[in-house]
Amino acid sequence: QVQLVESGGGLVQAGGSLRLSCAISGPPFSGYAVGWFRQAPGKEREFVTTTTWSGDTIYRAHSVKGRFCISRDISKNTVYLQMNRLKPEDTALYYCAAAAALDSYGSIRVANAYDYWGPGTQVTVSS
């Protein structure tokens, strides 16, 4: 079974940067997409950004466009989230997720499209 583990979270001042990593274990990933979601206390899980594993398509939430960038290294079976100009509103538990295949609605921007999830890494942005 595919397993994902996030790392790189921490406490950062507003305006700063963090780089999250998601290590995918098991056989080399051959699924459809890998993405990042986040969840703050008392709120629903929110889509952040995703990329097809082939790298031909990337989606970003409007709230992070121009600030966050997703990338992946196929040889390392790893996906990254570079977060710049962080804001207190970005504070959340960040999850990495992998989709085995495109869902029936053709969307990889919703949580139910993903089959595998990491335990999350906490990002806290202070003002």
PDB file of C-alpha atoms in Angstrom:
ATOM      1  CA  GLN A   1       0.000   0.000   0.000  1.00  0.00           C
ATOM      2  CA  VAL A   2       1.161   3.525  -0.749  1.00  0.00           C
ATOM      3  CA  GLN A   3       2.208   5.522   2.310  1.00  0.00           C
ATOM      4  CA  LEU A   4       2.930   9.234   2.558  1.00  0.00           C
ATOM      5  CA  VAL A   5       4.798  11.151   5.242  1.00  0.00           C
ATOM      6  CA  GLU A   6       5.030  14.943   5.367  1.00  0.00           C
ATOM      7  CA  SER A   7       7.878  16.936   6.853  1.00  0.00           C
ATOM      8  CA  GLY A   8       9.131  20.503   7.005  1.00  0.00           C
ATOM      9  CA  GLY A   9       6.416  22.187   9.023  1.00  0.00           C
ATOM     10  CA  GLY A  10       7.115  24.563  11.863  1.00  0.00           C
ATOM     11  CA  LEU A  11       6.681  28.039  13.252  1.00  0.00           C
ATOM     12  CA  VAL A  12       7.483  30.937  10.957  1.00  0.00           C
ATOM     13  CA  GLN A  13       6.957  34.681  11.047  1.00  0.00           C
ATOM     14  CA  ALA A  14       4.511  36.287   8.642  1.00  0.00           C
ATOM     15  CA  GLY A  15       6.219  37.024   5.354  1.00  0.00           C
ATOM     16  CA  GLY A  16       8.591  34.109   5.731  1.00  0.00           C
ATOM     17  CA  SER A  17       8.937  30.873   3.809  1.00  0.00           C
ATOM     18  CA  LEU A  18       8.757  27.139   4.410  1.00  0.00           C
ATOM     19  CA  ARG A  19       9.299  24.129   2.200  1.00  0.00           C
ATOM     20  CA  LEU A  20       7.259  21.023   2.911  1.00  0.00           C
ATOM     21  CA  SER A  21       8.207  17.585   1.653  1.00  0.00           C
ATOM     22  CA  CYS A  22       6.065  14.508   1.127  1.00  0.00           C
ATOM     23  CA  ALA A  23       7.880  11.201   0.876  1.00  0.00           C
ATOM     24  CA  ILE A  24       5.940   8.461  -0.874  1.00  0.00           C
ATOM     25  CA  SER A  25       6.902   4.948   0.163  1.00  0.00           C
ATOM     26  CA  GLY A  26       6.160   1.603  -1.403  1.00  0.00           C
ATOM     27  CA  PRO A  27       6.499   0.916  -5.119  1.00  0.00           C
ATOM     28  CA  PRO A  28       7.414   3.902  -7.262  1.00  0.00           C
ATOM     29  CA  PHE A  29       4.268   5.959  -7.494  1.00  0.00           C
ATOM     30  CA  SER A  30       2.332   5.374 -10.697  1.00  0.00           C
ATOM     31  CA  GLY A  31      -0.939   7.077  -9.769  1.00  0.00           C
ATOM     32  CA  TYR A  32      -2.641  10.059 -11.301  1.00  0.00           C
ATOM     33  CA  ALA A  33      -1.937  12.998  -8.990  1.00  0.00           C
ATOM     34  CA  VAL A  34      -0.374  14.208  -5.761  1.00  0.00           C
ATOM     35  CA  GLY A  35      -1.668  17.234  -3.903  1.00  0.00           C
ATOM     36  CA  TRP A  36      -1.653  19.280  -0.743  1.00  0.00           C
ATOM     37  CA  PHE A  37      -4.590  20.084   1.504  1.00  0.00           C
ATOM     38  CA  ARG A  38      -4.757  21.940   4.801  1.00  0.00           C
ATOM     39  CA  GLN A  39      -7.086  22.020   7.758  1.00  0.00           C
ATOM     40  CA  ALA A  40      -7.331  24.594  10.517  1.00  0.00           C
ATOM     41  CA  PRO A  41      -9.091  23.835  13.824  1.00  0.00           C
ATOM     42  CA  GLY A  42     -12.857  23.957  13.436  1.00  0.00           C
ATOM     43  CA  LYS A  43     -12.695  24.171   9.644  1.00  0.00           C
ATOM     44  CA  GLU A  44     -13.094  21.704   6.816  1.00  0.00           C
ATOM     45  CA  ARG A  45     -10.150  20.395   4.891  1.00  0.00           C
ATOM     46  CA  GLU A  46      -9.204  22.880   2.177  1.00  0.00           C
ATOM     47  CA  PHE A  47      -7.618  22.309  -1.210  1.00  0.00           C
ATOM     48  CA  VAL A  48      -4.257  24.025  -1.592  1.00  0.00           C
ATOM     49  CA  THR A  49      -2.580  22.777  -4.760  1.00  0.00           C
ATOM     50  CA  THR A  50      -2.036  19.617  -6.771  1.00  0.00           C
ATOM     51  CA  THR A  51      -0.048  18.274  -9.684  1.00  0.00           C
ATOM     52  CA  THR A  52      -0.534  15.323 -11.956  1.00  0.00           C
ATOM     53  CA  TRP A  53       2.341  12.924 -11.463  1.00  0.00           C
ATOM     54  CA  SER A  54       3.246  13.370 -15.103  1.00  0.00           C
ATOM     55  CA  GLY A  55       3.679  17.068 -14.361  1.00  0.00           C
ATOM     56  CA  ASP A  56       1.515  18.222 -17.240  1.00  0.00           C
ATOM     57  CA  THR A  57      -1.213  19.852 -15.117  1.00  0.00           C
ATOM     58  CA  ILE A  58      -1.048  21.938 -11.931  1.00  0.00           C
ATOM     59  CA  TYR A  59      -3.916  23.506  -9.992  1.00  0.00           C
ATOM     60  CA  ARG A  60      -3.678  26.057  -7.197  1.00  0.00           C
ATOM     61  CA  ALA A  61      -6.234  27.549  -4.882  1.00  0.00           C
ATOM     62  CA  HIS A  62      -6.752  31.245  -5.524  1.00  0.00           C
ATOM     63  CA  SER A  63      -5.607  32.053  -2.000  1.00  0.00           C
ATOM     64  CA  VAL A  64      -2.110  30.699  -2.661  1.00  0.00           C
ATOM     65  CA  LYS A  65      -1.509  31.658  -6.291  1.00  0.00           C
ATOM     66  CA  GLY A  66       1.699  33.601  -6.593  1.00  0.00           C
ATOM     67  CA  ARG A  67       2.890  32.393  -3.179  1.00  0.00           C
ATOM     68  CA  PHE A  68       2.906  28.578  -3.155  1.00  0.00           C
ATOM     69  CA  CYS A  69       4.461  26.225  -5.683  1.00  0.00           C
ATOM     70  CA  ILE A  70       4.125  22.454  -5.945  1.00  0.00           C
ATOM     71  CA  SER A  71       6.746  20.254  -7.552  1.00  0.00           C
ATOM     72  CA  ARG A  72       7.727  16.615  -7.604  1.00  0.00           C
ATOM     73  CA  ASP A  73      10.846  14.542  -8.085  1.00  0.00           C
ATOM     74  CA  ILE A  74       9.942  11.239  -9.693  1.00  0.00           C
ATOM     75  CA  SER A  75      13.345   9.697  -9.027  1.00  0.00           C
ATOM     76  CA  LYS A  76      12.966  10.411  -5.295  1.00  0.00           C
ATOM     77  CA  ASN A  77       9.248   9.616  -5.116  1.00  0.00           C
ATOM     78  CA  THR A  78       8.810  12.951  -3.380  1.00  0.00           C
ATOM     79  CA  VAL A  79       6.527  15.949  -3.753  1.00  0.00           C
ATOM     80  CA  TYR A  80       7.283  19.419  -2.389  1.00  0.00           C
ATOM     81  CA  LEU A  81       5.338  22.491  -1.411  1.00  0.00           C
ATOM     82  CA  GLN A  82       7.297  25.729  -1.448  1.00  0.00           C
ATOM     83  CA  MET A  83       5.426  28.352   0.567  1.00  0.00           C
ATOM     84  CA  ASN A  84       6.475  31.991   0.319  1.00  0.00           C
ATOM     85  CA  ARG A  85       5.135  35.205   1.832  1.00  0.00           C
ATOM     86  CA  LEU A  86       3.282  33.240   4.460  1.00  0.00           C
ATOM     87  CA  LYS A  87       0.322  34.780   6.231  1.00  0.00           C
ATOM     88  CA  PRO A  88      -1.287  33.969   9.596  1.00  0.00           C
ATOM     89  CA  GLU A  89      -4.283  32.678   7.629  1.00  0.00           C
ATOM     90  CA  ASP A  90      -2.029  29.922   6.258  1.00  0.00           C
ATOM     91  CA  THR A  91      -1.775  28.376   9.725  1.00  0.00           C
ATOM     92  CA  ALA A  92      -3.073  24.812   9.491  1.00  0.00           C
ATOM     93  CA  LEU A  93      -2.200  21.151   9.501  1.00  0.00           C
ATOM     94  CA  TYR A  94      -0.932  20.426   6.000  1.00  0.00           C
ATOM     95  CA  TYR A  95      -1.629  17.054   4.420  1.00  0.00           C
ATOM     96  CA  CYS A  96      -0.109  15.391   1.410  1.00  0.00           C
ATOM     97  CA  ALA A  97      -2.431  13.145  -0.575  1.00  0.00           C
ATOM     98  CA  ALA A  98      -2.163  10.852  -3.592  1.00  0.00           C
ATOM     99  CA  ALA A  99      -4.827   9.869  -6.103  1.00  0.00           C
ATOM    100  CA  ALA A 100      -4.594   6.487  -7.772  1.00  0.00           C
ATOM    101  CA  ALA A 101      -6.715   7.602 -10.717  1.00  0.00           C
ATOM    102  CA  LEU A 102      -8.855  10.479 -11.916  1.00  0.00           C
ATOM    103  CA  ASP A 103     -12.238  10.420 -10.197  1.00  0.00           C
ATOM    104  CA  SER A 104     -15.512  10.115 -12.062  1.00  0.00           C
ATOM    105  CA  TYR A 105     -16.053  13.891 -11.980  1.00  0.00           C
ATOM    106  CA  GLY A 106     -12.673  14.589 -13.519  1.00  0.00           C
ATOM    107  CA  SER A 107     -11.472  16.717 -10.603  1.00  0.00           C
ATOM    108  CA  ILE A 108      -8.328  16.479  -8.493  1.00  0.00           C
ATOM    109  CA  ARG A 109      -9.176  19.605  -6.538  1.00  0.00           C
ATOM    110  CA  VAL A 110     -11.413  17.865  -3.999  1.00  0.00           C
ATOM    111  CA  ALA A 111     -10.394  15.710  -1.069  1.00  0.00           C
ATOM    112  CA  ASN A 112     -12.529  12.737  -2.066  1.00  0.00           C
ATOM    113  CA  ALA A 113     -10.461  12.300  -5.224  1.00  0.00           C
ATOM    114  CA  TYR A 114      -7.527  11.075  -3.142  1.00  0.00           C
ATOM    115  CA  ASP A 115      -6.891   7.553  -1.950  1.00  0.00           C
ATOM    116  CA  TYR A 116      -3.854   7.951   0.308  1.00  0.00           C
ATOM    117  CA  TRP A 117      -3.099  10.550   2.981  1.00  0.00           C
ATOM    118  CA  GLY A 118      -0.174  11.410   5.174  1.00  0.00           C
ATOM    119  CA  PRO A 119      -0.551  12.182   8.888  1.00  0.00           C
ATOM    120  CA  GLY A 120       0.052  15.892   8.325  1.00  0.00           C
ATOM    121  CA  THR A 121       2.637  18.459   9.346  1.00  0.00           C
ATOM    122  CA  GLN A 122       1.791  21.587  11.312  1.00  0.00           C
ATOM    123  CA  VAL A 123       2.478  25.025   9.869  1.00  0.00           C
ATOM    124  CA  THR A 124       2.039  27.966  12.208  1.00  0.00           C
ATOM    125  CA  VAL A 125       2.509  31.524  10.974  1.00  0.00           C
ATOM    126  CA  SER A 126       2.856  34.200  13.623  1.00  0.00           C
ATOM    127  CA  SER A 127       2.063  37.865  13.137  1.00  0.00           C
TER     128      SER A 127
END
